Amino acid sequence: MIEHALVADAKIRWQKPNTVAQQQNGAIVQSVSAASTMRYIGSNQQQRRGLFRRPARVYQMPLNSPIPHNWLDYIPGRTAYVAQGTDVLTGFMSGCLIARGTYQGGMRVFHMGTVENQVVNNQVKATFRAALPNDATGFYPADAWSVAERAATNKATDIIALVTSAGGFFSILLCHDGVGEYFVGGIKKVPPIHRPALLARLA
């Protein structure tokens, strides 16, 4: 489970797959992008002020080790899904729902691709609500971090979501640290939202 690799202060080299452009009609579609290589390249052990002040850490992972994962696309105006064979990453996150449940005969992870268009968002929500698996759980990764927490890093930040193969939900704050390089500003395990509450949020 890669939540043990993407710990606070871990440094990675990674290029996020491009956002997929398709017709924004609310459809549920399979994710199409392959995961790009993510490598552990050290740790940011510098003491930082405020929220993220913490002692230096020693990481046991060898330098340049790959961090294995599946990638789940964000497809604006559609809900993308991927089979849960291993840990799944997706992002970058703003206000989208990430969900997990049995669909088309197997365990899937979903990224509901909302956009800044209420008509499209209504289509996305209605379609996904109608197909919501009976065992669905989900979370909103962007809600895990406050504006103050992101500002305390003194870096440009983005959020990625992690759904582990065991069904755990994590929100990961990535801090930009050069071209194609990041350090983890923090990782939070997020309690799941269960199906009745999901149905209410998608209404």
CSV table of C-alpha atoms in Angstrom, one decimal:
chain,number,residue,atom,x,y,z
A,1,MET,CA,0.0,0.0,0.0
A,2,ILE,CA,1.6,3.2,-1.2
A,3,GLU,CA,0.4,5.4,1.7
A,4,HIS,CA,3.5,4.1,3.4
A,5,ALA,CA,5.6,5.6,0.6
A,6,LEU,CA,3.7,8.9,0.1
A,7,VAL,CA,4.3,10.1,3.6
A,8,ALA,CA,4.9,13.7,4.7
A,9,ASP,CA,8.2,15.1,3.3
A,10,ALA,CA,8.7,12.3,0.8
A,11,LYS,CA,10.0,13.7,-2.5
A,12,ILE,CA,8.9,12.3,-5.8
A,13,ARG,CA,9.6,12.8,-9.5
A,14,TRP,CA,6.4,12.4,-11.5
A,15,GLN,CA,4.5,13.8,-14.5
A,16,LYS,CA,0.8,13.7,-14.1
A,17,PRO,CA,-1.0,12.1,-17.1
A,18,ASN,CA,-2.9,14.7,-19.2
A,19,THR,CA,-6.5,15.4,-18.6
A,20,VAL,CA,-8.7,13.6,-21.0
A,21,ALA,CA,-11.1,15.6,-23.2
A,22,GLN,CA,-14.3,13.9,-24.2
A,23,GLN,CA,-17.9,15.0,-24.8
A,24,GLN,CA,-19.3,16.4,-21.6
A,25,ASN,CA,-22.5,14.3,-21.4
A,26,GLY,CA,-22.4,12.8,-17.9
A,27,ALA,CA,-21.6,9.3,-19.2
A,28,ILE,CA,-19.8,6.7,-17.1
A,29,VAL,CA,-16.7,5.6,-19.1
A,30,GLN,CA,-13.5,3.6,-18.6
A,31,SER,CA,-10.4,5.5,-17.8
A,32,VAL,CA,-8.0,5.5,-20.7
A,33,SER,CA,-4.6,6.8,-19.5
A,34,ALA,CA,-1.8,4.6,-18.3
A,35,ALA,CA,0.0,5.5,-15.1
A,36,SER,CA,3.2,7.5,-15.6
A,37,THR,CA,6.2,6.5,-13.6
A,38,MET,CA,6.4,7.9,-10.1
A,39,ARG,CA,9.7,7.6,-8.3
A,40,TYR,CA,10.8,8.3,-4.7
A,41,ILE,CA,13.9,10.6,-4.9
A,42,GLY,CA,14.5,11.4,-1.2
A,43,SER,CA,13.0,13.4,1.6
A,44,ASN,CA,12.5,17.1,2.4
A,45,GLN,CA,13.9,17.2,5.9
A,46,GLN,CA,14.2,20.9,6.2
A,47,GLN,CA,12.4,22.4,9.2
A,48,ARG,CA,9.4,24.5,8.0
A,49,ARG,CA,7.4,27.0,10.0
A,50,GLY,CA,3.8,26.6,11.2
A,51,LEU,CA,1.6,23.6,10.6
A,52,PHE,CA,4.2,21.5,8.9
A,53,ARG,CA,7.0,21.8,11.5
A,54,ARG,CA,8.2,18.3,12.2
A,55,PRO,CA,11.5,16.5,13.0
A,56,ALA,CA,13.7,15.2,10.2
A,57,ARG,CA,12.8,11.7,9.1
A,58,VAL,CA,14.8,8.8,7.7
A,59,TYR,CA,13.2,7.0,4.9
A,60,GLN,CA,14.0,3.3,4.2
A,61,MET,CA,12.9,3.3,0.6
A,62,PRO,CA,15.9,3.1,-1.8
A,63,LEU,CA,16.4,6.2,-4.0
A,64,ASN,CA,14.7,6.1,-7.4
A,65,SER,CA,12.4,3.3,-6.3
A,66,PRO,CA,9.2,3.3,-8.4
A,67,ILE,CA,5.9,3.8,-6.5
A,68,PRO,CA,3.5,1.3,-8.2
A,69,HIS,CA,-0.1,2.4,-8.8
A,70,ASN,CA,-3.0,2.5,-11.3
A,71,TRP,CA,-4.0,5.8,-12.6
A,72,LEU,CA,-7.7,7.0,-12.8
A,73,ASP,CA,-8.4,9.8,-15.3
A,74,TYR,CA,-10.3,13.0,-14.5
A,75,ILE,CA,-12.6,13.3,-17.5
A,76,PRO,CA,-14.5,16.6,-17.3
A,77,GLY,CA,-18.2,16.2,-17.6
A,78,ARG,CA,-18.1,12.4,-17.3
A,79,THR,CA,-17.4,9.8,-14.6
A,80,ALA,CA,-14.3,7.7,-15.3
A,81,TYR,CA,-13.6,4.4,-13.7
A,82,VAL,CA,-10.8,1.9,-13.4
A,83,ALA,CA,-10.5,-1.6,-12.2
A,84,GLN,CA,-9.1,-1.9,-8.7
A,85,GLY,CA,-6.1,-4.2,-9.2
A,86,THR,CA,-3.8,-2.3,-6.9
A,87,ASP,CA,-3.7,1.2,-5.3
A,88,VAL,CA,-5.3,3.9,-7.4
A,89,LEU,CA,-4.2,7.5,-7.7
A,90,THR,CA,-6.3,10.3,-9.3
A,91,GLY,CA,-6.3,14.1,-9.5
A,92,PHE,CA,-5.7,16.8,-9.4
A,93,MET,CA,-8.6,17.3,-7.1
A,94,SER,CA,-10.9,20.4,-6.6
A,95,GLY,CA,-14.4,19.4,-5.6
A,96,CYS,CA,-15.0,16.0,-7.3
A,97,LEU,CA,-16.3,12.9,-5.6
A,98,ILE,CA,-14.1,9.8,-5.6
A,99,ALA,CA,-16.0,6.5,-5.1
A,100,ARG,CA,-15.4,2.8,-4.9
A,101,GLY,CA,-17.8,-0.1,-5.5
A,102,THR,CA,-18.7,-3.2,-7.5
A,103,TYR,CA,-19.6,-2.3,-11.1
A,104,GLN,CA,-19.7,-4.5,-14.2
A,105,GLY,CA,-18.7,-7.6,-12.3
A,106,GLY,CA,-15.6,-6.2,-10.4
A,107,MET,CA,-14.4,-3.7,-7.9
A,108,ARG,CA,-13.9,-0.2,-9.5
A,109,VAL,CA,-12.8,3.2,-8.5
A,110,PHE,CA,-14.7,6.2,-9.9
A,111,HIS,CA,-13.8,9.9,-10.4
A,112,MET,CA,-16.9,11.9,-10.9
A,113,GLY,CA,-15.8,14.7,-13.3
A,114,THR,CA,-17.7,17.8,-12.2
A,115,VAL,CA,-17.0,21.1,-14.0
A,116,GLU,CA,-17.9,24.7,-13.6
A,117,ASN,CA,-21.2,24.2,-15.5
A,118,GLN,CA,-24.2,23.4,-13.4
A,119,VAL,CA,-26.2,21.8,-16.3
A,120,VAL,CA,-23.3,19.4,-17.0
A,121,ASN,CA,-22.8,18.7,-13.3
A,122,ASN,CA,-26.5,17.8,-13.0
A,123,GLN,CA,-26.0,15.3,-15.8
A,124,VAL,CA,-22.9,13.8,-14.2
A,125,LYS,CA,-24.5,13.5,-10.8
A,126,ALA,CA,-27.8,12.0,-12.1
A,127,THR,CA,-26.1,9.4,-14.2
A,128,PHE,CA,-23.8,8.3,-11.5
A,129,ARG,CA,-26.5,8.3,-8.9
A,130,ALA,CA,-28.6,6.0,-11.0
A,131,ALA,CA,-25.7,3.6,-11.4
A,132,LEU,CA,-24.3,3.9,-7.8
A,133,PRO,CA,-23.2,0.4,-6.7
A,134,ASN,CA,-25.0,-1.1,-3.7
A,135,ASP,CA,-21.7,-1.3,-1.8
A,136,ALA,CA,-20.5,2.2,-2.8
A,137,THR,CA,-18.3,4.3,-0.5
A,138,GLY,CA,-16.7,7.6,-1.4
A,139,PHE,CA,-15.0,10.8,-0.3
A,140,TYR,CA,-14.2,14.3,-1.3
A,141,PRO,CA,-10.4,14.6,-1.2
A,142,ALA,CA,-10.2,18.4,-1.6
A,143,ASP,CA,-12.3,18.8,1.6
A,144,ALA,CA,-9.5,17.3,3.7
A,145,TRP,CA,-7.3,20.4,3.4
A,146,SER,CA,-8.1,24.0,4.5
A,147,VAL,CA,-6.9,27.1,2.7
A,148,ALA,CA,-4.7,27.8,5.7
A,149,GLU,CA,-3.1,24.4,5.6
A,150,ARG,CA,-2.2,24.7,2.0
A,151,ALA,CA,-0.8,28.2,2.5
A,152,ALA,CA,1.3,27.1,5.4
A,153,THR,CA,3.5,25.0,3.0
A,154,ASN,CA,4.7,28.3,1.3
A,155,LYS,CA,4.5,26.3,-2.0
A,156,ALA,CA,2.1,25.9,-4.9
A,157,THR,CA,0.1,22.9,-4.0
A,158,ASP,CA,-2.2,20.3,-5.6
A,159,ILE,CA,-4.2,17.4,-4.2
A,160,ILE,CA,-4.3,13.9,-5.4
A,161,ALA,CA,-6.5,11.1,-4.1
A,162,LEU,CA,-5.4,7.6,-3.2
A,163,VAL,CA,-7.8,4.6,-3.0
A,164,THR,CA,-5.9,1.6,-1.6
A,165,SER,CA,-6.5,-1.9,-2.7
A,166,ALA,CA,-8.0,-2.6,0.7
A,167,GLY,CA,-10.5,0.3,0.2
A,168,GLY,CA,-8.8,3.0,2.3
A,169,PHE,CA,-9.3,6.6,1.2
A,170,PHE,CA,-6.4,9.1,1.5
A,171,SER,CA,-6.0,12.7,0.5
A,172,ILE,CA,-2.4,13.7,-0.4
A,173,LEU,CA,-1.2,17.3,-0.5
A,174,LEU,CA,1.6,17.7,-3.1
A,175,CYS,CA,3.9,20.7,-3.0
A,176,HIS,CA,5.6,21.7,-6.2
A,177,ASP,CA,9.4,21.6,-5.8
A,178,GLY,CA,10.7,22.1,-9.3
A,179,VAL,CA,9.8,20.9,-12.8
A,180,GLY,CA,8.3,17.4,-12.5
A,181,GLU,CA,9.2,17.2,-8.8
A,182,TYR,CA,7.1,17.4,-5.6
A,183,PHE,CA,7.3,16.7,-1.9
A,184,VAL,CA,4.4,15.5,0.1
A,185,GLY,CA,3.1,18.3,2.4
A,186,GLY,CA,0.9,15.8,4.2
A,187,ILE,CA,-1.4,12.8,3.9
A,188,LYS,CA,-4.7,12.3,5.6
A,189,LYS,CA,-6.8,9.2,5.9
A,190,VAL,CA,-10.4,10.2,5.2
A,191,PRO,CA,-13.4,8.3,6.6
A,192,PRO,CA,-15.7,6.9,3.9
A,193,ILE,CA,-19.1,8.3,3.1
A,194,HIS,CA,-21.5,5.3,2.7
A,195,ARG,CA,-24.2,4.8,0.1
A,196,PRO,CA,-27.2,6.5,1.7
A,197,ALA,CA,-25.2,9.7,2.3
A,198,LEU,CA,-23.7,9.5,-1.2
A,199,LEU,CA,-27.2,9.3,-2.7
A,200,ALA,CA,-28.3,12.4,-0.7
A,201,ARG,CA,-25.2,14.3,-1.9
A,202,LEU,CA,-25.8,13.3,-5.5
A,203,ALA,CA,-29.5,14.3,-5.4
